[in-house]
PDB file of C-alpha atoms in Angstrom:
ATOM      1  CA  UNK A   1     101.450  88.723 120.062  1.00  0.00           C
ATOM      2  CA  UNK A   2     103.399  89.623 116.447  1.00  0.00           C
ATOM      3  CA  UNK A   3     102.559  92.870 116.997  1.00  0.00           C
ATOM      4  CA  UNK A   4     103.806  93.523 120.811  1.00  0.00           C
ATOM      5  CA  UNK A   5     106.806  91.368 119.963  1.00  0.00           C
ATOM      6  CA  UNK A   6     107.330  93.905 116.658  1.00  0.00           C
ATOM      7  CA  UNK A   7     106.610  96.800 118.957  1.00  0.00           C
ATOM      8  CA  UNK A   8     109.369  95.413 121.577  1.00  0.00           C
ATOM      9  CA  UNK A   9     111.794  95.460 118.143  1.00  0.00           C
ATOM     10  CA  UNK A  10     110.740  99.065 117.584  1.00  0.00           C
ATOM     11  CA  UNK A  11     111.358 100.034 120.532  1.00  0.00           C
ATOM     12  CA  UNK A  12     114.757  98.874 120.639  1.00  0.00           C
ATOM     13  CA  UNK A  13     115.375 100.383 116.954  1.00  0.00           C
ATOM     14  CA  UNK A  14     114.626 103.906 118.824  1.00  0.00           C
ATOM     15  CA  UNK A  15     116.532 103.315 121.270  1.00  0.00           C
ATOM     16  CA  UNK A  16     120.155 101.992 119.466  1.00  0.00           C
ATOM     17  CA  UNK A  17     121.417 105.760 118.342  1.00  0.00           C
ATOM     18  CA  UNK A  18     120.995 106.543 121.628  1.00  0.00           C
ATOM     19  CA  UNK A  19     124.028 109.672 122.822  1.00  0.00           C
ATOM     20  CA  UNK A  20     125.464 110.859 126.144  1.00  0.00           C
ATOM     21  CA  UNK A  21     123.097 113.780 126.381  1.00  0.00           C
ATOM     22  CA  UNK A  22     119.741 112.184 125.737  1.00  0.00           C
ATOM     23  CA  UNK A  23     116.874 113.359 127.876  1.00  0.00           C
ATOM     24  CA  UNK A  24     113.157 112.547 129.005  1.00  0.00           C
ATOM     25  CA  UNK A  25     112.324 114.222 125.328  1.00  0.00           C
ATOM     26  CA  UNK A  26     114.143 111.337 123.169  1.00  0.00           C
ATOM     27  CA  UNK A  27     113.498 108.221 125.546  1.00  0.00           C
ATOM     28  CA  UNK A  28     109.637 108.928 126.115  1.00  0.00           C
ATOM     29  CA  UNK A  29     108.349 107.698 122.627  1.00  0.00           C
ATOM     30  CA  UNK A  30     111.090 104.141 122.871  1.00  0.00           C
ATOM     31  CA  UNK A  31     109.601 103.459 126.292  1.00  0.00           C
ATOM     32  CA  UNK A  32     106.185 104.023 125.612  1.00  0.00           C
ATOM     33  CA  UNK A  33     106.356 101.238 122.754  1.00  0.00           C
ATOM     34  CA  UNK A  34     108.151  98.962 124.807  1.00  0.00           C
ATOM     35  CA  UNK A  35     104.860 100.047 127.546  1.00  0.00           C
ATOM     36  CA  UNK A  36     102.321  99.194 124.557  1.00  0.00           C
ATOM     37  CA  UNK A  37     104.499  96.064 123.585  1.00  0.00           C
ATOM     38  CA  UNK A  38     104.491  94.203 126.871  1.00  0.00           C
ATOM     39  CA  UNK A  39     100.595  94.296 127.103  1.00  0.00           C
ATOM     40  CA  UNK A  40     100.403  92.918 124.075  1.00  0.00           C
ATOM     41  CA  UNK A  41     102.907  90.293 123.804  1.00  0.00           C
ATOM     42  CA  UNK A  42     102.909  89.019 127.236  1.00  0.00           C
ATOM     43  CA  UNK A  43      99.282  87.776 128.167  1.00  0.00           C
ATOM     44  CA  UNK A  44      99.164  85.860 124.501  1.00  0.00           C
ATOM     45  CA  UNK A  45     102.643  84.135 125.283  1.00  0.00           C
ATOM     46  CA  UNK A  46     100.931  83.013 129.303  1.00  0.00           C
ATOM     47  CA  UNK A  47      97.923  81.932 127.354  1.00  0.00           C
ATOM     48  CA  UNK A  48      99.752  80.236 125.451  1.00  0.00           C
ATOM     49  CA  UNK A  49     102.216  77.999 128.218  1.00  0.00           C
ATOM     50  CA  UNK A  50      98.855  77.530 130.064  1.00  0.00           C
ATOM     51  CA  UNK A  51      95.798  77.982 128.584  1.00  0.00           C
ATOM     52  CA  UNK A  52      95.456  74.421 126.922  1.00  0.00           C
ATOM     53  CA  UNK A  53      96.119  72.685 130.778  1.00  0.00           C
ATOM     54  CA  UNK A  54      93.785  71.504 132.552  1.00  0.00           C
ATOM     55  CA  UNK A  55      92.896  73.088 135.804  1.00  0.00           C
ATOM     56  CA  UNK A  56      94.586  70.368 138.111  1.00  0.00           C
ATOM     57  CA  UNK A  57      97.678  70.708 136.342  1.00  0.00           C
ATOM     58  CA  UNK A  58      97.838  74.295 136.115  1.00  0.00           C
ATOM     59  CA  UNK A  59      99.142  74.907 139.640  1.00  0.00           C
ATOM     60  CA  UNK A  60     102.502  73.216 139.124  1.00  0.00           C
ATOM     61  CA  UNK A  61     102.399  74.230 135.423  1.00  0.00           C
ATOM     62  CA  UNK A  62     102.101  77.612 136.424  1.00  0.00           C
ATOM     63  CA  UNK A  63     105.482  77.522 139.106  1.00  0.00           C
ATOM     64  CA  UNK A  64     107.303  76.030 136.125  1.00  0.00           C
ATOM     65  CA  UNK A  65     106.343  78.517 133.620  1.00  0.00           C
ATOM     66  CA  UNK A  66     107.788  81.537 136.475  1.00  0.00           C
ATOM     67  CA  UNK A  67     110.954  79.411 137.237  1.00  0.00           C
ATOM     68  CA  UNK A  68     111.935  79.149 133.499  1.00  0.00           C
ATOM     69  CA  UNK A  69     110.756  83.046 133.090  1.00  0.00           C
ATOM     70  CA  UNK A  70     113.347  83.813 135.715  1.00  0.00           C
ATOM     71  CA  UNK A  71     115.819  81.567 134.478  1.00  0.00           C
ATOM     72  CA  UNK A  72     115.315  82.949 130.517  1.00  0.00           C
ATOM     73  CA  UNK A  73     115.985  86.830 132.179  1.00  0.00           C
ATOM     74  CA  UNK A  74     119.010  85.264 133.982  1.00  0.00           C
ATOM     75  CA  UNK A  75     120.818  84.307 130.981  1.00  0.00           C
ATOM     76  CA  UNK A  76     119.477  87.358 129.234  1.00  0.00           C
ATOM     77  CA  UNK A  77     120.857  89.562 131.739  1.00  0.00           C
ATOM     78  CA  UNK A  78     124.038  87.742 131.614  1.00  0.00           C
ATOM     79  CA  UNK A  79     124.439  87.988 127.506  1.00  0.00           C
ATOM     80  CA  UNK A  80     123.220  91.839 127.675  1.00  0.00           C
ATOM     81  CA  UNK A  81     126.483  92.278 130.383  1.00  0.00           C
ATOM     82  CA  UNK A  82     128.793  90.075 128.389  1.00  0.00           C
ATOM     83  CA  UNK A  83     128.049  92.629 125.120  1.00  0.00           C
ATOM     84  CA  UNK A  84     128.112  95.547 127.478  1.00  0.00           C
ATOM     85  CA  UNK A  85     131.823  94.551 128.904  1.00  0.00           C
ATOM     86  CA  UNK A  86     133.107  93.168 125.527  1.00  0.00           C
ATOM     87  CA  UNK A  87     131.661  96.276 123.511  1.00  0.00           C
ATOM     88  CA  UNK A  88     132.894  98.424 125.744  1.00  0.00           C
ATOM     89  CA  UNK A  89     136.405  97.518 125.322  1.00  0.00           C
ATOM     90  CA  UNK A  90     136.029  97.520 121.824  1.00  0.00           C
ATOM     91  CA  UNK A  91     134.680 100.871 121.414  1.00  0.00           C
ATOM     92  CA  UNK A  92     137.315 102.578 124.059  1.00  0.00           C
ATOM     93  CA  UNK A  93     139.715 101.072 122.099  1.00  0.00           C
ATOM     94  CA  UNK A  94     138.833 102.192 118.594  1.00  0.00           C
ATOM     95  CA  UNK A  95     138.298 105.668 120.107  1.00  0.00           C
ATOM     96  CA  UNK A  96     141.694 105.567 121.599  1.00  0.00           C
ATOM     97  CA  UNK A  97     143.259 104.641 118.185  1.00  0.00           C
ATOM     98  CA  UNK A  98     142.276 108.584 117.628  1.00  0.00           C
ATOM     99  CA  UNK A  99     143.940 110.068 120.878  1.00  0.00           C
ATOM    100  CA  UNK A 100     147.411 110.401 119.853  1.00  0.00           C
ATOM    101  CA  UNK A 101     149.939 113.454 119.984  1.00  0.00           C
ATOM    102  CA  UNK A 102     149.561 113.709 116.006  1.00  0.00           C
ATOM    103  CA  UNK A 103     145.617 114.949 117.081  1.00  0.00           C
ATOM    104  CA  UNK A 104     145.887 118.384 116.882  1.00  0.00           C
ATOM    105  CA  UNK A 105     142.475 118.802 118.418  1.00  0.00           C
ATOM    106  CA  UNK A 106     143.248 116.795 121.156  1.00  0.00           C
ATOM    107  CA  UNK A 107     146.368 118.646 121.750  1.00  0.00           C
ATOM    108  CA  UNK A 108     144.858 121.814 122.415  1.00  0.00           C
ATOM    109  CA  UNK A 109     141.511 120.373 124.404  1.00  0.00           C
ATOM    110  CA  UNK A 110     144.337 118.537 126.350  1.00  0.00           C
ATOM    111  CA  UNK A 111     146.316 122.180 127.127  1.00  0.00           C
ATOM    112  CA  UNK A 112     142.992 124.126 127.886  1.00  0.00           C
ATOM    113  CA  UNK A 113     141.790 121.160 130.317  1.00  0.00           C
ATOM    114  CA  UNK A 114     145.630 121.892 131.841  1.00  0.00           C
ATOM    115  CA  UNK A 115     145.280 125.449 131.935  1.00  0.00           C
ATOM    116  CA  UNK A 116     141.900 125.572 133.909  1.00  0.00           C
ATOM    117  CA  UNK A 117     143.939 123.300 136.612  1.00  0.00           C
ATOM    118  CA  UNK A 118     146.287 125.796 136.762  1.00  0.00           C
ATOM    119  CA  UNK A 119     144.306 128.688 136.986  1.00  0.00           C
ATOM    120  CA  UNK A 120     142.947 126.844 139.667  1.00  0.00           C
ATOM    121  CA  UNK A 121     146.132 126.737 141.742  1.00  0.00           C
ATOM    122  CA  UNK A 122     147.187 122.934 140.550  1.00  0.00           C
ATOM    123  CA  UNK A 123     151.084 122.933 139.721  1.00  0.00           C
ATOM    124  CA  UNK A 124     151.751 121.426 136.135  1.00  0.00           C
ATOM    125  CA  UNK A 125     152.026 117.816 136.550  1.00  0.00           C
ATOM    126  CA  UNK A 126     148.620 117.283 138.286  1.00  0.00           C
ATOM    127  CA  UNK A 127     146.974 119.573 135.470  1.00  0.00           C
ATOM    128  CA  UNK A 128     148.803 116.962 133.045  1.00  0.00           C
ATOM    129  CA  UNK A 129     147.594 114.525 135.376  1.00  0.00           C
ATOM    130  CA  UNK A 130     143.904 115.421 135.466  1.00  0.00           C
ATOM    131  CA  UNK A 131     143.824 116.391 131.886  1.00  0.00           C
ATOM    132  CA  UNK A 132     144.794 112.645 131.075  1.00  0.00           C
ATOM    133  CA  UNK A 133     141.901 111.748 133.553  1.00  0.00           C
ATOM    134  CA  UNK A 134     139.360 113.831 131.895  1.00  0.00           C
ATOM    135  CA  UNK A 135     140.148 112.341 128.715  1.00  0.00           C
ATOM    136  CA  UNK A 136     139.892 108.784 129.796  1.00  0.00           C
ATOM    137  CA  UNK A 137     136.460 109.487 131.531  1.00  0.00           C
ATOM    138  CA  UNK A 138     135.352 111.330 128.516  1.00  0.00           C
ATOM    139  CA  UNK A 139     136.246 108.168 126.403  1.00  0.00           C
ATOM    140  CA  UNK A 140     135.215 105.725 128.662  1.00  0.00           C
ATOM    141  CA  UNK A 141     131.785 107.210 128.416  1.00  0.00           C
ATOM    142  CA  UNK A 142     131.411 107.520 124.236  1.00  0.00           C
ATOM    143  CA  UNK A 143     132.203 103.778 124.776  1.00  0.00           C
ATOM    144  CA  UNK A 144     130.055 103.043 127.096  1.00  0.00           C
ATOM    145  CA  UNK A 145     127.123 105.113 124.887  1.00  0.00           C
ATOM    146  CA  UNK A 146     128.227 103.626 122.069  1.00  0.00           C
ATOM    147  CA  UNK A 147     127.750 100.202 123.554  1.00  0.00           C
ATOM    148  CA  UNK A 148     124.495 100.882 124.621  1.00  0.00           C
ATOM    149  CA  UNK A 149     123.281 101.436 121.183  1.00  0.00           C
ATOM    150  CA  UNK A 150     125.250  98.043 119.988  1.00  0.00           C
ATOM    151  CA  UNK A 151     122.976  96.019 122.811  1.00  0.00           C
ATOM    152  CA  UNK A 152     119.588  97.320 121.094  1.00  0.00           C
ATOM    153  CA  UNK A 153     120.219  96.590 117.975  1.00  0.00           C
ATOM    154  CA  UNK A 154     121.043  92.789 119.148  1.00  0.00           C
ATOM    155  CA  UNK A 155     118.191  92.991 121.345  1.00  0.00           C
ATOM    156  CA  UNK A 156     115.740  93.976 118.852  1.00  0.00           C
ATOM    157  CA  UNK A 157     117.514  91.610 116.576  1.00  0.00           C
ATOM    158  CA  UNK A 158     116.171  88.891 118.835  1.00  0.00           C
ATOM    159  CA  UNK A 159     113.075  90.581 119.212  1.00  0.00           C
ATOM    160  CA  UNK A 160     112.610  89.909 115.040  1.00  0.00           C
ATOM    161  CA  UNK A 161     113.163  86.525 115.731  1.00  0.00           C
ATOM    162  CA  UNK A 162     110.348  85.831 117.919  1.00  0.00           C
ATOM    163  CA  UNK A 163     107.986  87.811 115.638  1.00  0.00           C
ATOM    164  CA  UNK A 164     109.050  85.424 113.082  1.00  0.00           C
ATOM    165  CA  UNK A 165     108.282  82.523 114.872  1.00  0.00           C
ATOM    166  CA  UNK A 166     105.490  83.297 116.510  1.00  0.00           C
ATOM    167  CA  UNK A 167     103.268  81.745 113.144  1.00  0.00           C
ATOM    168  CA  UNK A 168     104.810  78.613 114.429  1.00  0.00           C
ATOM    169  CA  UNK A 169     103.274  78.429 117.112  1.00  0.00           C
ATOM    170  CA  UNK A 170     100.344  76.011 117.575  1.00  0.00           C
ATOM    171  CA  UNK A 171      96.988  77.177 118.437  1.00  0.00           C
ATOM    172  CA  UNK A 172      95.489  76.565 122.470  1.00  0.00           C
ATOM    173  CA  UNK A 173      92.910  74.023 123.126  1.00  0.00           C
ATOM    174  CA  UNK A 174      90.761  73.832 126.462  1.00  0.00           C
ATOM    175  CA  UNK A 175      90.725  70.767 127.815  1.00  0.00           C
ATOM    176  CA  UNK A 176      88.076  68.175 126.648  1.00  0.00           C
ATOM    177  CA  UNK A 177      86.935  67.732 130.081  1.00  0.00           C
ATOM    178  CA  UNK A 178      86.333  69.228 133.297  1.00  0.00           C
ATOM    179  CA  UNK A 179      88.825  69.353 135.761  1.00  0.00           C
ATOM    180  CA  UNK A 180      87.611  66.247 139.160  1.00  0.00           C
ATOM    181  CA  UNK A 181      88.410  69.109 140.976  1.00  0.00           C
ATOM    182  CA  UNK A 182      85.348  71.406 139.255  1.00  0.00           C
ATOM    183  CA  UNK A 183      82.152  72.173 141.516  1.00  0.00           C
TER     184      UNK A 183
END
């Protein structure tokens, strides 16, 4: 179990300086571990919730174990969007700081995008227009990159917690007797 939950943490390491243009190439080995890291963490951690019930009880024990599974990936899913939106604004914001008139760079990128427009047959104010546009979309997706690589790094944090913990953990026993139910 330490080592698919470390694998899961690995995983997520590989995955936090993650860019706009990443491919197949870069996302094959992170996915993989994350393949390698479920099979090993996840059967340990059902033996573990149920393994040590007897068979009568397992049946209910069982629907209870999937509710609370479901319920734990609800929140999760929930805390992974609530970094995603407040990163998000974070990053677009610090990356705005940088688009100002005084950014030569920006300037010119801002002209050429205007240009093209024009050479297209767009009259000046929409190639000002889209220009602007461009830039925001171009921003809002560094952000949104950027953001992506913030949630991995707290996921794998998380993911280093349960390794830690997992020595904590107290070992199964059967039960002492067989189930009324057994043939």
């Amino acid at each position: 179990m330490m080592i698919g939950l470390g694998l899961f943490a690995l995983s997520m390491w590989d995955f936090s300086p993650i860019t706009h243009d990443w491919g197949a190439k870069e996302l094959m080995l992170p996915q993989a571990l994350r393949g390698i890291a479920q099979q090993l963490a996840i059967p340990p951690a059902v033996t573990l919730t149920l393994g040590g019930l007897a068979p009568a009880r397992l049946k209910h024990a069982s629907g209870l174990f999937n509710l609370m599974r479901n319920l734990g990936g609800a929140m999760g899913i929930a805390a992974c969007a609530t970094i995603l939106n407040d990163r998000t604004n974070l990053h677009f914001t610090r990356l705005a700081e940088n688009l100002n008139s005084t950014n030569e760079a920006l300037n010119q990128w801002l002209s050429q995008v205007g240009n093209n427009f024009a050479a297209l047959g767009q009259s000046g104010d929409i190639g000002v227009t889209a220009s602007l546009r461009q830039l925001w979309l171009l921003t809002y997706r560094e952000a949104q990159t950027q953001t992506y690589g913030d949630a991995f790094l707290m996921i794998m944090v998380c993911f280093i917690l349960a390794t830690a913990m997992v020595p904590l953990m107290r070992k199964v026993q059967p039960p002492a007797a067989p189930s009324t139910d057994a043939h």
